[in-house]
Coordinates of C-alpha atoms in Angstrom, one line a residue:
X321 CA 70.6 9.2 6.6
X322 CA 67.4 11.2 7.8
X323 CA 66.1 11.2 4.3
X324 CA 67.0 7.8 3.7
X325 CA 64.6 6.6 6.6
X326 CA 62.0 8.4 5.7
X327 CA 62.5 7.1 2.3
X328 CA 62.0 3.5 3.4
X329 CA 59.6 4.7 6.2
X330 CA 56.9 6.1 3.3
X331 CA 58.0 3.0 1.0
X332 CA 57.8 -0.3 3.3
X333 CA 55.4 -2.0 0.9
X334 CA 57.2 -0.9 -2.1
X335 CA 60.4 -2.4 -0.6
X336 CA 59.0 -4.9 0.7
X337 CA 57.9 -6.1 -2.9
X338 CA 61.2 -5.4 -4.8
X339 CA 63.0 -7.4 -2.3
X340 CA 60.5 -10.3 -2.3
X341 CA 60.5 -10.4 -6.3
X342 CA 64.4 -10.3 -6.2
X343 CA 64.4 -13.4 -4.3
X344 CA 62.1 -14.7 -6.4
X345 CA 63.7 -14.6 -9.7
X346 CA 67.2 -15.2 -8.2
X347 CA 65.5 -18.4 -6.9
X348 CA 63.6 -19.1 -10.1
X349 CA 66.6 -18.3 -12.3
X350 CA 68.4 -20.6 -10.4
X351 CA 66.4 -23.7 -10.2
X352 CA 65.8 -22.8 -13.7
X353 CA 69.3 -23.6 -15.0
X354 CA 69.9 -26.3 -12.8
X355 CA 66.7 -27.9 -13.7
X356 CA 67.8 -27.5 -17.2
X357 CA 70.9 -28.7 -16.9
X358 CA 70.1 -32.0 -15.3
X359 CA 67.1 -32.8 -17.6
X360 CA 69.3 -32.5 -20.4
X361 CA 71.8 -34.7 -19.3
X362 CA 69.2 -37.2 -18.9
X363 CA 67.1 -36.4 -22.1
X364 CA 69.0 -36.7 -24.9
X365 CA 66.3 -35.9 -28.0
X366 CA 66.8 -32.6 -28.2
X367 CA 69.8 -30.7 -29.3
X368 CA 71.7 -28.1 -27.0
X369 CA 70.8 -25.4 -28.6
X370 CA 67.6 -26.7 -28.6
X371 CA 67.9 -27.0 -24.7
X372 CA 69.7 -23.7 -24.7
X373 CA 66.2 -22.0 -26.4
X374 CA 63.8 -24.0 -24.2
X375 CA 66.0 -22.5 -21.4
X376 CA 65.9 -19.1 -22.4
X377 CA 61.6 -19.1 -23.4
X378 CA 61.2 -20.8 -19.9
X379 CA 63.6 -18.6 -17.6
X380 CA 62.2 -15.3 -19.7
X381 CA 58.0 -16.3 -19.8
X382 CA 58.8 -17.4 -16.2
X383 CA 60.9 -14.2 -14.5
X384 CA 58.0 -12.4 -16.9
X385 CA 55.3 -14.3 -15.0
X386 CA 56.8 -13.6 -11.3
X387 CA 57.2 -10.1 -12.4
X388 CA 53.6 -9.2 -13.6
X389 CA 52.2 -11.3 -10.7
X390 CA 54.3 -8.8 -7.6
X391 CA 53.3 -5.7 -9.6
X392 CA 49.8 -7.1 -9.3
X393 CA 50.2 -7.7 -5.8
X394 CA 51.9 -4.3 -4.9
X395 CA 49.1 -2.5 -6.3
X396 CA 46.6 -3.8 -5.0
X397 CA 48.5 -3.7 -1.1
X398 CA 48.9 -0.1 -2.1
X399 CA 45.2 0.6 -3.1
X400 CA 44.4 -0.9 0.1
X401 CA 46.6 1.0 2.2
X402 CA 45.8 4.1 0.6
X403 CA 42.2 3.1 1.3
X404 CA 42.9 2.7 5.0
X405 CA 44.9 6.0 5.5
X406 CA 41.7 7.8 3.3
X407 CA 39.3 5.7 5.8
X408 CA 41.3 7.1 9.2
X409 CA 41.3 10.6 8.1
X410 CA 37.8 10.6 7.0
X411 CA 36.8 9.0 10.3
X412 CA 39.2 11.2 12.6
X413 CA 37.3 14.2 10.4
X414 CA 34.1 13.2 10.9
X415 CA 33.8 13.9 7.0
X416 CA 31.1 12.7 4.3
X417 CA 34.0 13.3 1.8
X418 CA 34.4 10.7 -1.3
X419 CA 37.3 8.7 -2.5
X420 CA 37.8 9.8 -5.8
X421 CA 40.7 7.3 -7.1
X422 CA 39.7 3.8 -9.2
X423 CA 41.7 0.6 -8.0
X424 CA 42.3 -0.6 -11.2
X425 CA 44.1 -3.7 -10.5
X426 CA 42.4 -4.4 -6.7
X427 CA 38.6 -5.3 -7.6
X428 CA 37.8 -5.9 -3.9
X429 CA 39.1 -2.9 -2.7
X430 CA 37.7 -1.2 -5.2
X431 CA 34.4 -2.8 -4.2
X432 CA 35.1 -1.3 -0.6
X433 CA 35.5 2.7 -2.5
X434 CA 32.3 2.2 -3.7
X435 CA 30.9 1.1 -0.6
X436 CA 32.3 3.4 1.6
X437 CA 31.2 6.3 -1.1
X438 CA 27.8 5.2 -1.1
X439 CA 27.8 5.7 2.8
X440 CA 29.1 9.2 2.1
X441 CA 26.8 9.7 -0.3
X442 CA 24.0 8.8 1.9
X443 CA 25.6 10.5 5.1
X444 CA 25.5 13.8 3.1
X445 CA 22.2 13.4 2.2
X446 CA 21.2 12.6 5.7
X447 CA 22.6 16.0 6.8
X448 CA 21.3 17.8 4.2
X449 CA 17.8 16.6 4.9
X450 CA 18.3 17.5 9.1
X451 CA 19.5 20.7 8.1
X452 CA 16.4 21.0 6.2
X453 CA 14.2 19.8 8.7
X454 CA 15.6 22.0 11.1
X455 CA 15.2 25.0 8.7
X456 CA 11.4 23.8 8.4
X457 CA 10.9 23.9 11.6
X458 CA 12.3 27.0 12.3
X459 CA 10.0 28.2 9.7
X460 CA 6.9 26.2 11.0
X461 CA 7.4 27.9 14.4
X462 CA 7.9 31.1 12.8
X463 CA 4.7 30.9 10.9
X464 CA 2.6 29.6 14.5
X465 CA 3.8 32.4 16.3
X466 CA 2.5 34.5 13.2
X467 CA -0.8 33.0 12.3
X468 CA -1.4 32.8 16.1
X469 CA -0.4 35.9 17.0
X470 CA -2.7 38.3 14.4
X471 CA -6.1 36.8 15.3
X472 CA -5.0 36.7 19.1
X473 CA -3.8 40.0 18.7
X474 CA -7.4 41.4 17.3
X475 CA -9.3 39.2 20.3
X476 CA -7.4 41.0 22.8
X477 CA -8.1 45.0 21.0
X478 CA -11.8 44.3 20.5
X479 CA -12.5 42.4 24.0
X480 CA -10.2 45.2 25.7
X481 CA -12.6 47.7 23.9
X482 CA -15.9 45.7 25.1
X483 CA -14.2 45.9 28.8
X484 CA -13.1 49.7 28.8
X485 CA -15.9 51.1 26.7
X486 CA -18.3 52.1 29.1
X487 CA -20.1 54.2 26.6
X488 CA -20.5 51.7 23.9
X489 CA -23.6 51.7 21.9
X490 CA -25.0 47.8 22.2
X491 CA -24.5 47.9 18.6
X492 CA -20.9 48.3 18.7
X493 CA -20.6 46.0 21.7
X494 CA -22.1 43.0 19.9
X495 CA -20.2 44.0 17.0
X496 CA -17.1 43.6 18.5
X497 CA -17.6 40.9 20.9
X498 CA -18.6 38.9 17.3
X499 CA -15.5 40.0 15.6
X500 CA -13.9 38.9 18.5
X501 CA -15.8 35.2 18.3
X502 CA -15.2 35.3 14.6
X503 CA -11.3 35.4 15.0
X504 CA -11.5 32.8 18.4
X505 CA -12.7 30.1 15.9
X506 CA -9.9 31.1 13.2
X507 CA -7.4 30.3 15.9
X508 CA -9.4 27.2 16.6
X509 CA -9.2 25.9 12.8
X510 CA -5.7 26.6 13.1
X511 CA -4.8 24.4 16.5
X512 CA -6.9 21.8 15.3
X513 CA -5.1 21.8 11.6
X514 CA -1.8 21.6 13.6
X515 CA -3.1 19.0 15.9
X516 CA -4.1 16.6 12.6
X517 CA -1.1 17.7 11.2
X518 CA 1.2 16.5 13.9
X519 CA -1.1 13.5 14.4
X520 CA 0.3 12.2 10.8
X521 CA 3.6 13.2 11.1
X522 CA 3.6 11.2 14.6
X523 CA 5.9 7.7 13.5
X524 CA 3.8 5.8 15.8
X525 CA 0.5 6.9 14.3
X526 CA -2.0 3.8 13.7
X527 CA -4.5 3.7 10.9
X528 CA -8.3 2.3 12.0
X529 CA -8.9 0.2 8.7
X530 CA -11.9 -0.8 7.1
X531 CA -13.4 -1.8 4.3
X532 CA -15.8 1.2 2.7
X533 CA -17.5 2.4 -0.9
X534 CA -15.5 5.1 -2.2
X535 CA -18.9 5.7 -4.2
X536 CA -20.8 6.1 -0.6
X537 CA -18.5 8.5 0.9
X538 CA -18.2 10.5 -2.2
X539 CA -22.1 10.6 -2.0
X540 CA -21.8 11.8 1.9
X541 CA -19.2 14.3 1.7
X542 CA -20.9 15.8 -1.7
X543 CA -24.3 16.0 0.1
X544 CA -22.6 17.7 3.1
X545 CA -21.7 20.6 0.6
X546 CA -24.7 20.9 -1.2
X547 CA -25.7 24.0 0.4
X548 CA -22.5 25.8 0.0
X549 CA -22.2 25.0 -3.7
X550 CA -26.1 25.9 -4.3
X551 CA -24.8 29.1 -2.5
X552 CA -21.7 29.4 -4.7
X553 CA -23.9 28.4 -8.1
X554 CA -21.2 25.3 -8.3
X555 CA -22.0 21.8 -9.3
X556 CA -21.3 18.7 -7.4
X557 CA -20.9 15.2 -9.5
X558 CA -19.5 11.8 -8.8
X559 CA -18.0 9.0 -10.7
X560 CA -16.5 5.5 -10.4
X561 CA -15.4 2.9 -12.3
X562 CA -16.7 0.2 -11.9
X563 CA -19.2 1.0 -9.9
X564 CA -18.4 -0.6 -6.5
X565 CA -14.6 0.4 -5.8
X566 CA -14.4 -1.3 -2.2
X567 CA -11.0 0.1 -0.5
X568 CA -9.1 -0.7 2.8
X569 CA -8.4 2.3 4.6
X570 CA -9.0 4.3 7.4
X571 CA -12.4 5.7 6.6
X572 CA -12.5 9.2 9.3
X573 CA -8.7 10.2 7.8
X574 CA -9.5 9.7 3.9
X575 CA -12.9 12.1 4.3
X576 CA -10.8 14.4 6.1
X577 CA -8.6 13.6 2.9
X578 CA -11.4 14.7 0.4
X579 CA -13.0 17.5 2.7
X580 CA -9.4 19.2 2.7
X581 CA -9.6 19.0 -1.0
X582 CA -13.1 20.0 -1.3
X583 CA -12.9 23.1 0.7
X584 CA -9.5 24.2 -0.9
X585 CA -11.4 24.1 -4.1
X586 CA -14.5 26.3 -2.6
X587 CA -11.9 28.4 -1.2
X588 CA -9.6 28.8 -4.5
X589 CA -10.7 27.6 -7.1
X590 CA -12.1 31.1 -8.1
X591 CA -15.0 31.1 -11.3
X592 CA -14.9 27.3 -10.7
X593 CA -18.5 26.1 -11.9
X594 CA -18.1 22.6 -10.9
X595 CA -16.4 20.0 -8.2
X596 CA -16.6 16.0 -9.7
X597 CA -15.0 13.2 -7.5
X598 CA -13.6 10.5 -9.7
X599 CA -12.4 6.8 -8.6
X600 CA -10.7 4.4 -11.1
X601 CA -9.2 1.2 -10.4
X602 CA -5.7 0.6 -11.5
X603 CA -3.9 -2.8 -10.9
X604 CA -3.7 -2.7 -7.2
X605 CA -4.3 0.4 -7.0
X606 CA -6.9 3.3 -6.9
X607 CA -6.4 6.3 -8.4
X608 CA -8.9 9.6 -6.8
X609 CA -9.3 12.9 -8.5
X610 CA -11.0 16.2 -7.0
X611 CA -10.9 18.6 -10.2
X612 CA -12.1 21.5 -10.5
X613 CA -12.4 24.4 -13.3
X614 CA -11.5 26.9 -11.4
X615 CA -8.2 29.6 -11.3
X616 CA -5.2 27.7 -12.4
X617 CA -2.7 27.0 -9.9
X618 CA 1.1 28.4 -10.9
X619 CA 3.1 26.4 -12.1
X620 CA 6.1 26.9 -10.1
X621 CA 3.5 26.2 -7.0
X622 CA 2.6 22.5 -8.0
X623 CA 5.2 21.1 -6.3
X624 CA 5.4 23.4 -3.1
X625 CA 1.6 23.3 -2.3
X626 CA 2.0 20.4 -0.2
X627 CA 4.7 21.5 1.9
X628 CA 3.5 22.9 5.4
X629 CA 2.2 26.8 5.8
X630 CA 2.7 27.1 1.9
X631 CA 0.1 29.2 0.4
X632 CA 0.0 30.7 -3.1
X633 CA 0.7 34.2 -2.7
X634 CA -2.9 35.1 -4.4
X635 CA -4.8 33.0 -1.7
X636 CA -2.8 35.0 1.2
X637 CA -5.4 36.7 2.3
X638 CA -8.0 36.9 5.3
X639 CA -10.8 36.5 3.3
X640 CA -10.1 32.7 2.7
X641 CA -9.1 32.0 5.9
X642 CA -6.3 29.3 4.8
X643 CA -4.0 28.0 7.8
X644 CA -1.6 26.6 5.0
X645 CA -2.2 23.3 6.7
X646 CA -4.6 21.7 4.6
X647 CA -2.8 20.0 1.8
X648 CA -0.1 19.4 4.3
X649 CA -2.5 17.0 6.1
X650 CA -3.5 15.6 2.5
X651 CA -0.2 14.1 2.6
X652 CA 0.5 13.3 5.4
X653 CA -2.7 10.7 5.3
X654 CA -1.7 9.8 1.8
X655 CA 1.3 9.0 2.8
X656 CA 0.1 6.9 5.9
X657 CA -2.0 5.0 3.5
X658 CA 1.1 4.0 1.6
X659 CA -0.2 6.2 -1.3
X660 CA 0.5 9.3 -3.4
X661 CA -0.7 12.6 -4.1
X662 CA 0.0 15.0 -6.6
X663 CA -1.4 18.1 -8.1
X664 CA -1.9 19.3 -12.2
X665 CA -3.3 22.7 -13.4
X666 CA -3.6 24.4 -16.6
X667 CA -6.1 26.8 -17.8
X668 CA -9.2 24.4 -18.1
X669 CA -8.8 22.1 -15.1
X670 CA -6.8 21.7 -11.5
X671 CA -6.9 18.2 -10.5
X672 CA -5.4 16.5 -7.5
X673 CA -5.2 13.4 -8.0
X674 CA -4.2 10.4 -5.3
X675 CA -2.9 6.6 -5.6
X676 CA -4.3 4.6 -2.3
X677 CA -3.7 0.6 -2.5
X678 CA -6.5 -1.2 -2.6
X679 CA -5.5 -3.7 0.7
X680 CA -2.9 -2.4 3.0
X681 CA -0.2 -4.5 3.1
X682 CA 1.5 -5.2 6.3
X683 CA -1.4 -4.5 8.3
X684 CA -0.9 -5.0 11.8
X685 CA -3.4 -6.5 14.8
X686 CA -3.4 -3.2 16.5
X687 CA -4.2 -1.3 13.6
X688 CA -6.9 -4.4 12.5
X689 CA -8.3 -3.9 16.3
X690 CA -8.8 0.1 16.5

């Protein structure tokens, strides 16, 4: 008796069905040959056996008919109880698990699978991207503590020297209260890298638009390294086209945009004998290259360099004086602007190149006021 309720327990649906389509045809069949009967009493074209086939095509298409039409309906009550059960247990486990069965004859419930798989698709990725960003940050504090710690580390030696050495020579005193000035203002790059950085990570961050010449600031930021690349035998060019590419964007943050670029190729862009600054207009758009012909940038690095503290392992070094920052804040402004930014290299040229909209779309009256 035990396993017979659990039988119908597990099986109400099913049940339910066979009994409802029992009735069905019992009632069908019935009012089938009754019907039959009476309209051939009353119709008398056709033969009886003529009746007696029409009969028999009617009561079989018909029992047919109520057949297919509850198997129909069972399946799709089952998908969608199935679906329900699948739907608790993945609530109850707080899961981003799939449903990996096809409705076949249920097309809305099988619309609801596919909806409730994209949300698990999307919750999945959600995590995934959390745990990430708590791995980065891990990371990113990691490499603060580090990048703060080694120049902080030689202020304190060489300033503890300056105090304690009361035999110092003046020459070693100035030498080592410089080195210690010299590694103050590489901790001072650094805080103010990660305050620009954090500044355009910040959700609530505002642009100050205007309209300005990409041709004019190209001209102001390459005449602000004209004495570095005199000094470095590298050669500073320009182009646009057409000539007057007018852009809407926050004027301060796309120089620091272009410095950021500018320096990193002083800094890396080893044997490089020239720096050009191209604008061209696509569609909508405007499309910016820094290239250089410097040292070619590894492949496998192109698509890291952007990430925060990431520095190609032949540019870790004290010497260039990299915080890891820089192309992180590239970005991060791009990205404020709506735009792109990407890097190629190969053996005769590294370009970054970045796609800014011409208007910014959505421009709001704080950010029109600032």
């Amino acid at each position: 008796m035990k396993k017979i309720a659990i039988f119908f327990k597990h099986n109400r649906t099913k049940n339910y069905y066979i009994i409802v389509t029992l009735l069905l045809l019992c009632l069908y069949s019935w009012t089938t040959m009754t019907g039959f009967d009476a309209l051939a009493q009353r119709v008398n074209r056709f033969s009886s056996n003529t009746w007696q086939i029409l009969e028999f095509f009617v009561f079989v298409l018909g029992n047919f008919a109520i057949i297919i039409v509850q198997y129909v309906k069972w399946r799709r009550d089952e998908s969608l109880l199935r679906l329900i059960r699948e739907l608790r247990q993945i609530s109850a486990d707080n899961a981003d698990m799939a449903i990996d069965w096809h409705a076949t004859y249920a097309p809305k419930t099988q619309a609801l699978i596919d909806v409730s798989n994209t949300i698990a698709t999307n919750t999945r990725r959600i995590r995934e991207e959390e745990r990430a960003s708590e791995r980065s940050k891990d990371e990113m504090i990691t490499n603060i503590s580090h990048d703060l710690r080694t120049p902080l580390t030689a202020i304190i030696g060489y300033l503890g020297l300056v105090e304690m050495g009361e035999n110092l020579s003046d020459d070693n005193r100035k030498k080592y209260i410089h080195t210690a000035y010299d590694k103050s203002n590489q901790m001072k790059v650094l805080v103010e890298d990660l305050f620009e950085f954090s500044k355009t990570q910040a959700q609530d961050a505002s642009l100050n638009l205007t309209s300005l010449s990409l041709s004019d600031l190209f001209g102001q930021l390459l005449a602000s390294y004209e004495l570095e690349a005199q000094e470095k035998n590298i050669k500073l060019t320009q182009l646009t086209n057409p000539e007057m590419i007018v852009i809407e964007a926050d004027s301060d943050k796309l120089a620091r945009v272009l410095m950021n670029l500018i320096t990193n190729a002083f800094k890396y862009g080893d044997g490089a004998t020239f720096i050009k600054l191209t604008a061209q207009v696509r569609d909508e758009n405007v499309e910016i290259r820094v290239i250089n012909d410097g040292a070619k940038i590894p492949g496998d690095a192109l698509d890291d360099i952007f990430d925060r503290f990431y520095r190609v392992e032949s540019s870790r070094n004290s010497k260039t004086g990299g915080t890891g920052l820089g192309l992180a804040i590239v970005k991060g402004i791009v990205t404020q602007h709506h735009g792109l930014v990407s890097a190629e290299s190969d053996d005769d040229l590294t370009t970054f190149v970045i796609s800014l909209p011409l208007k910014q779309k959505g421009v709001s009256y704080e950010e029109e006021s600032n």
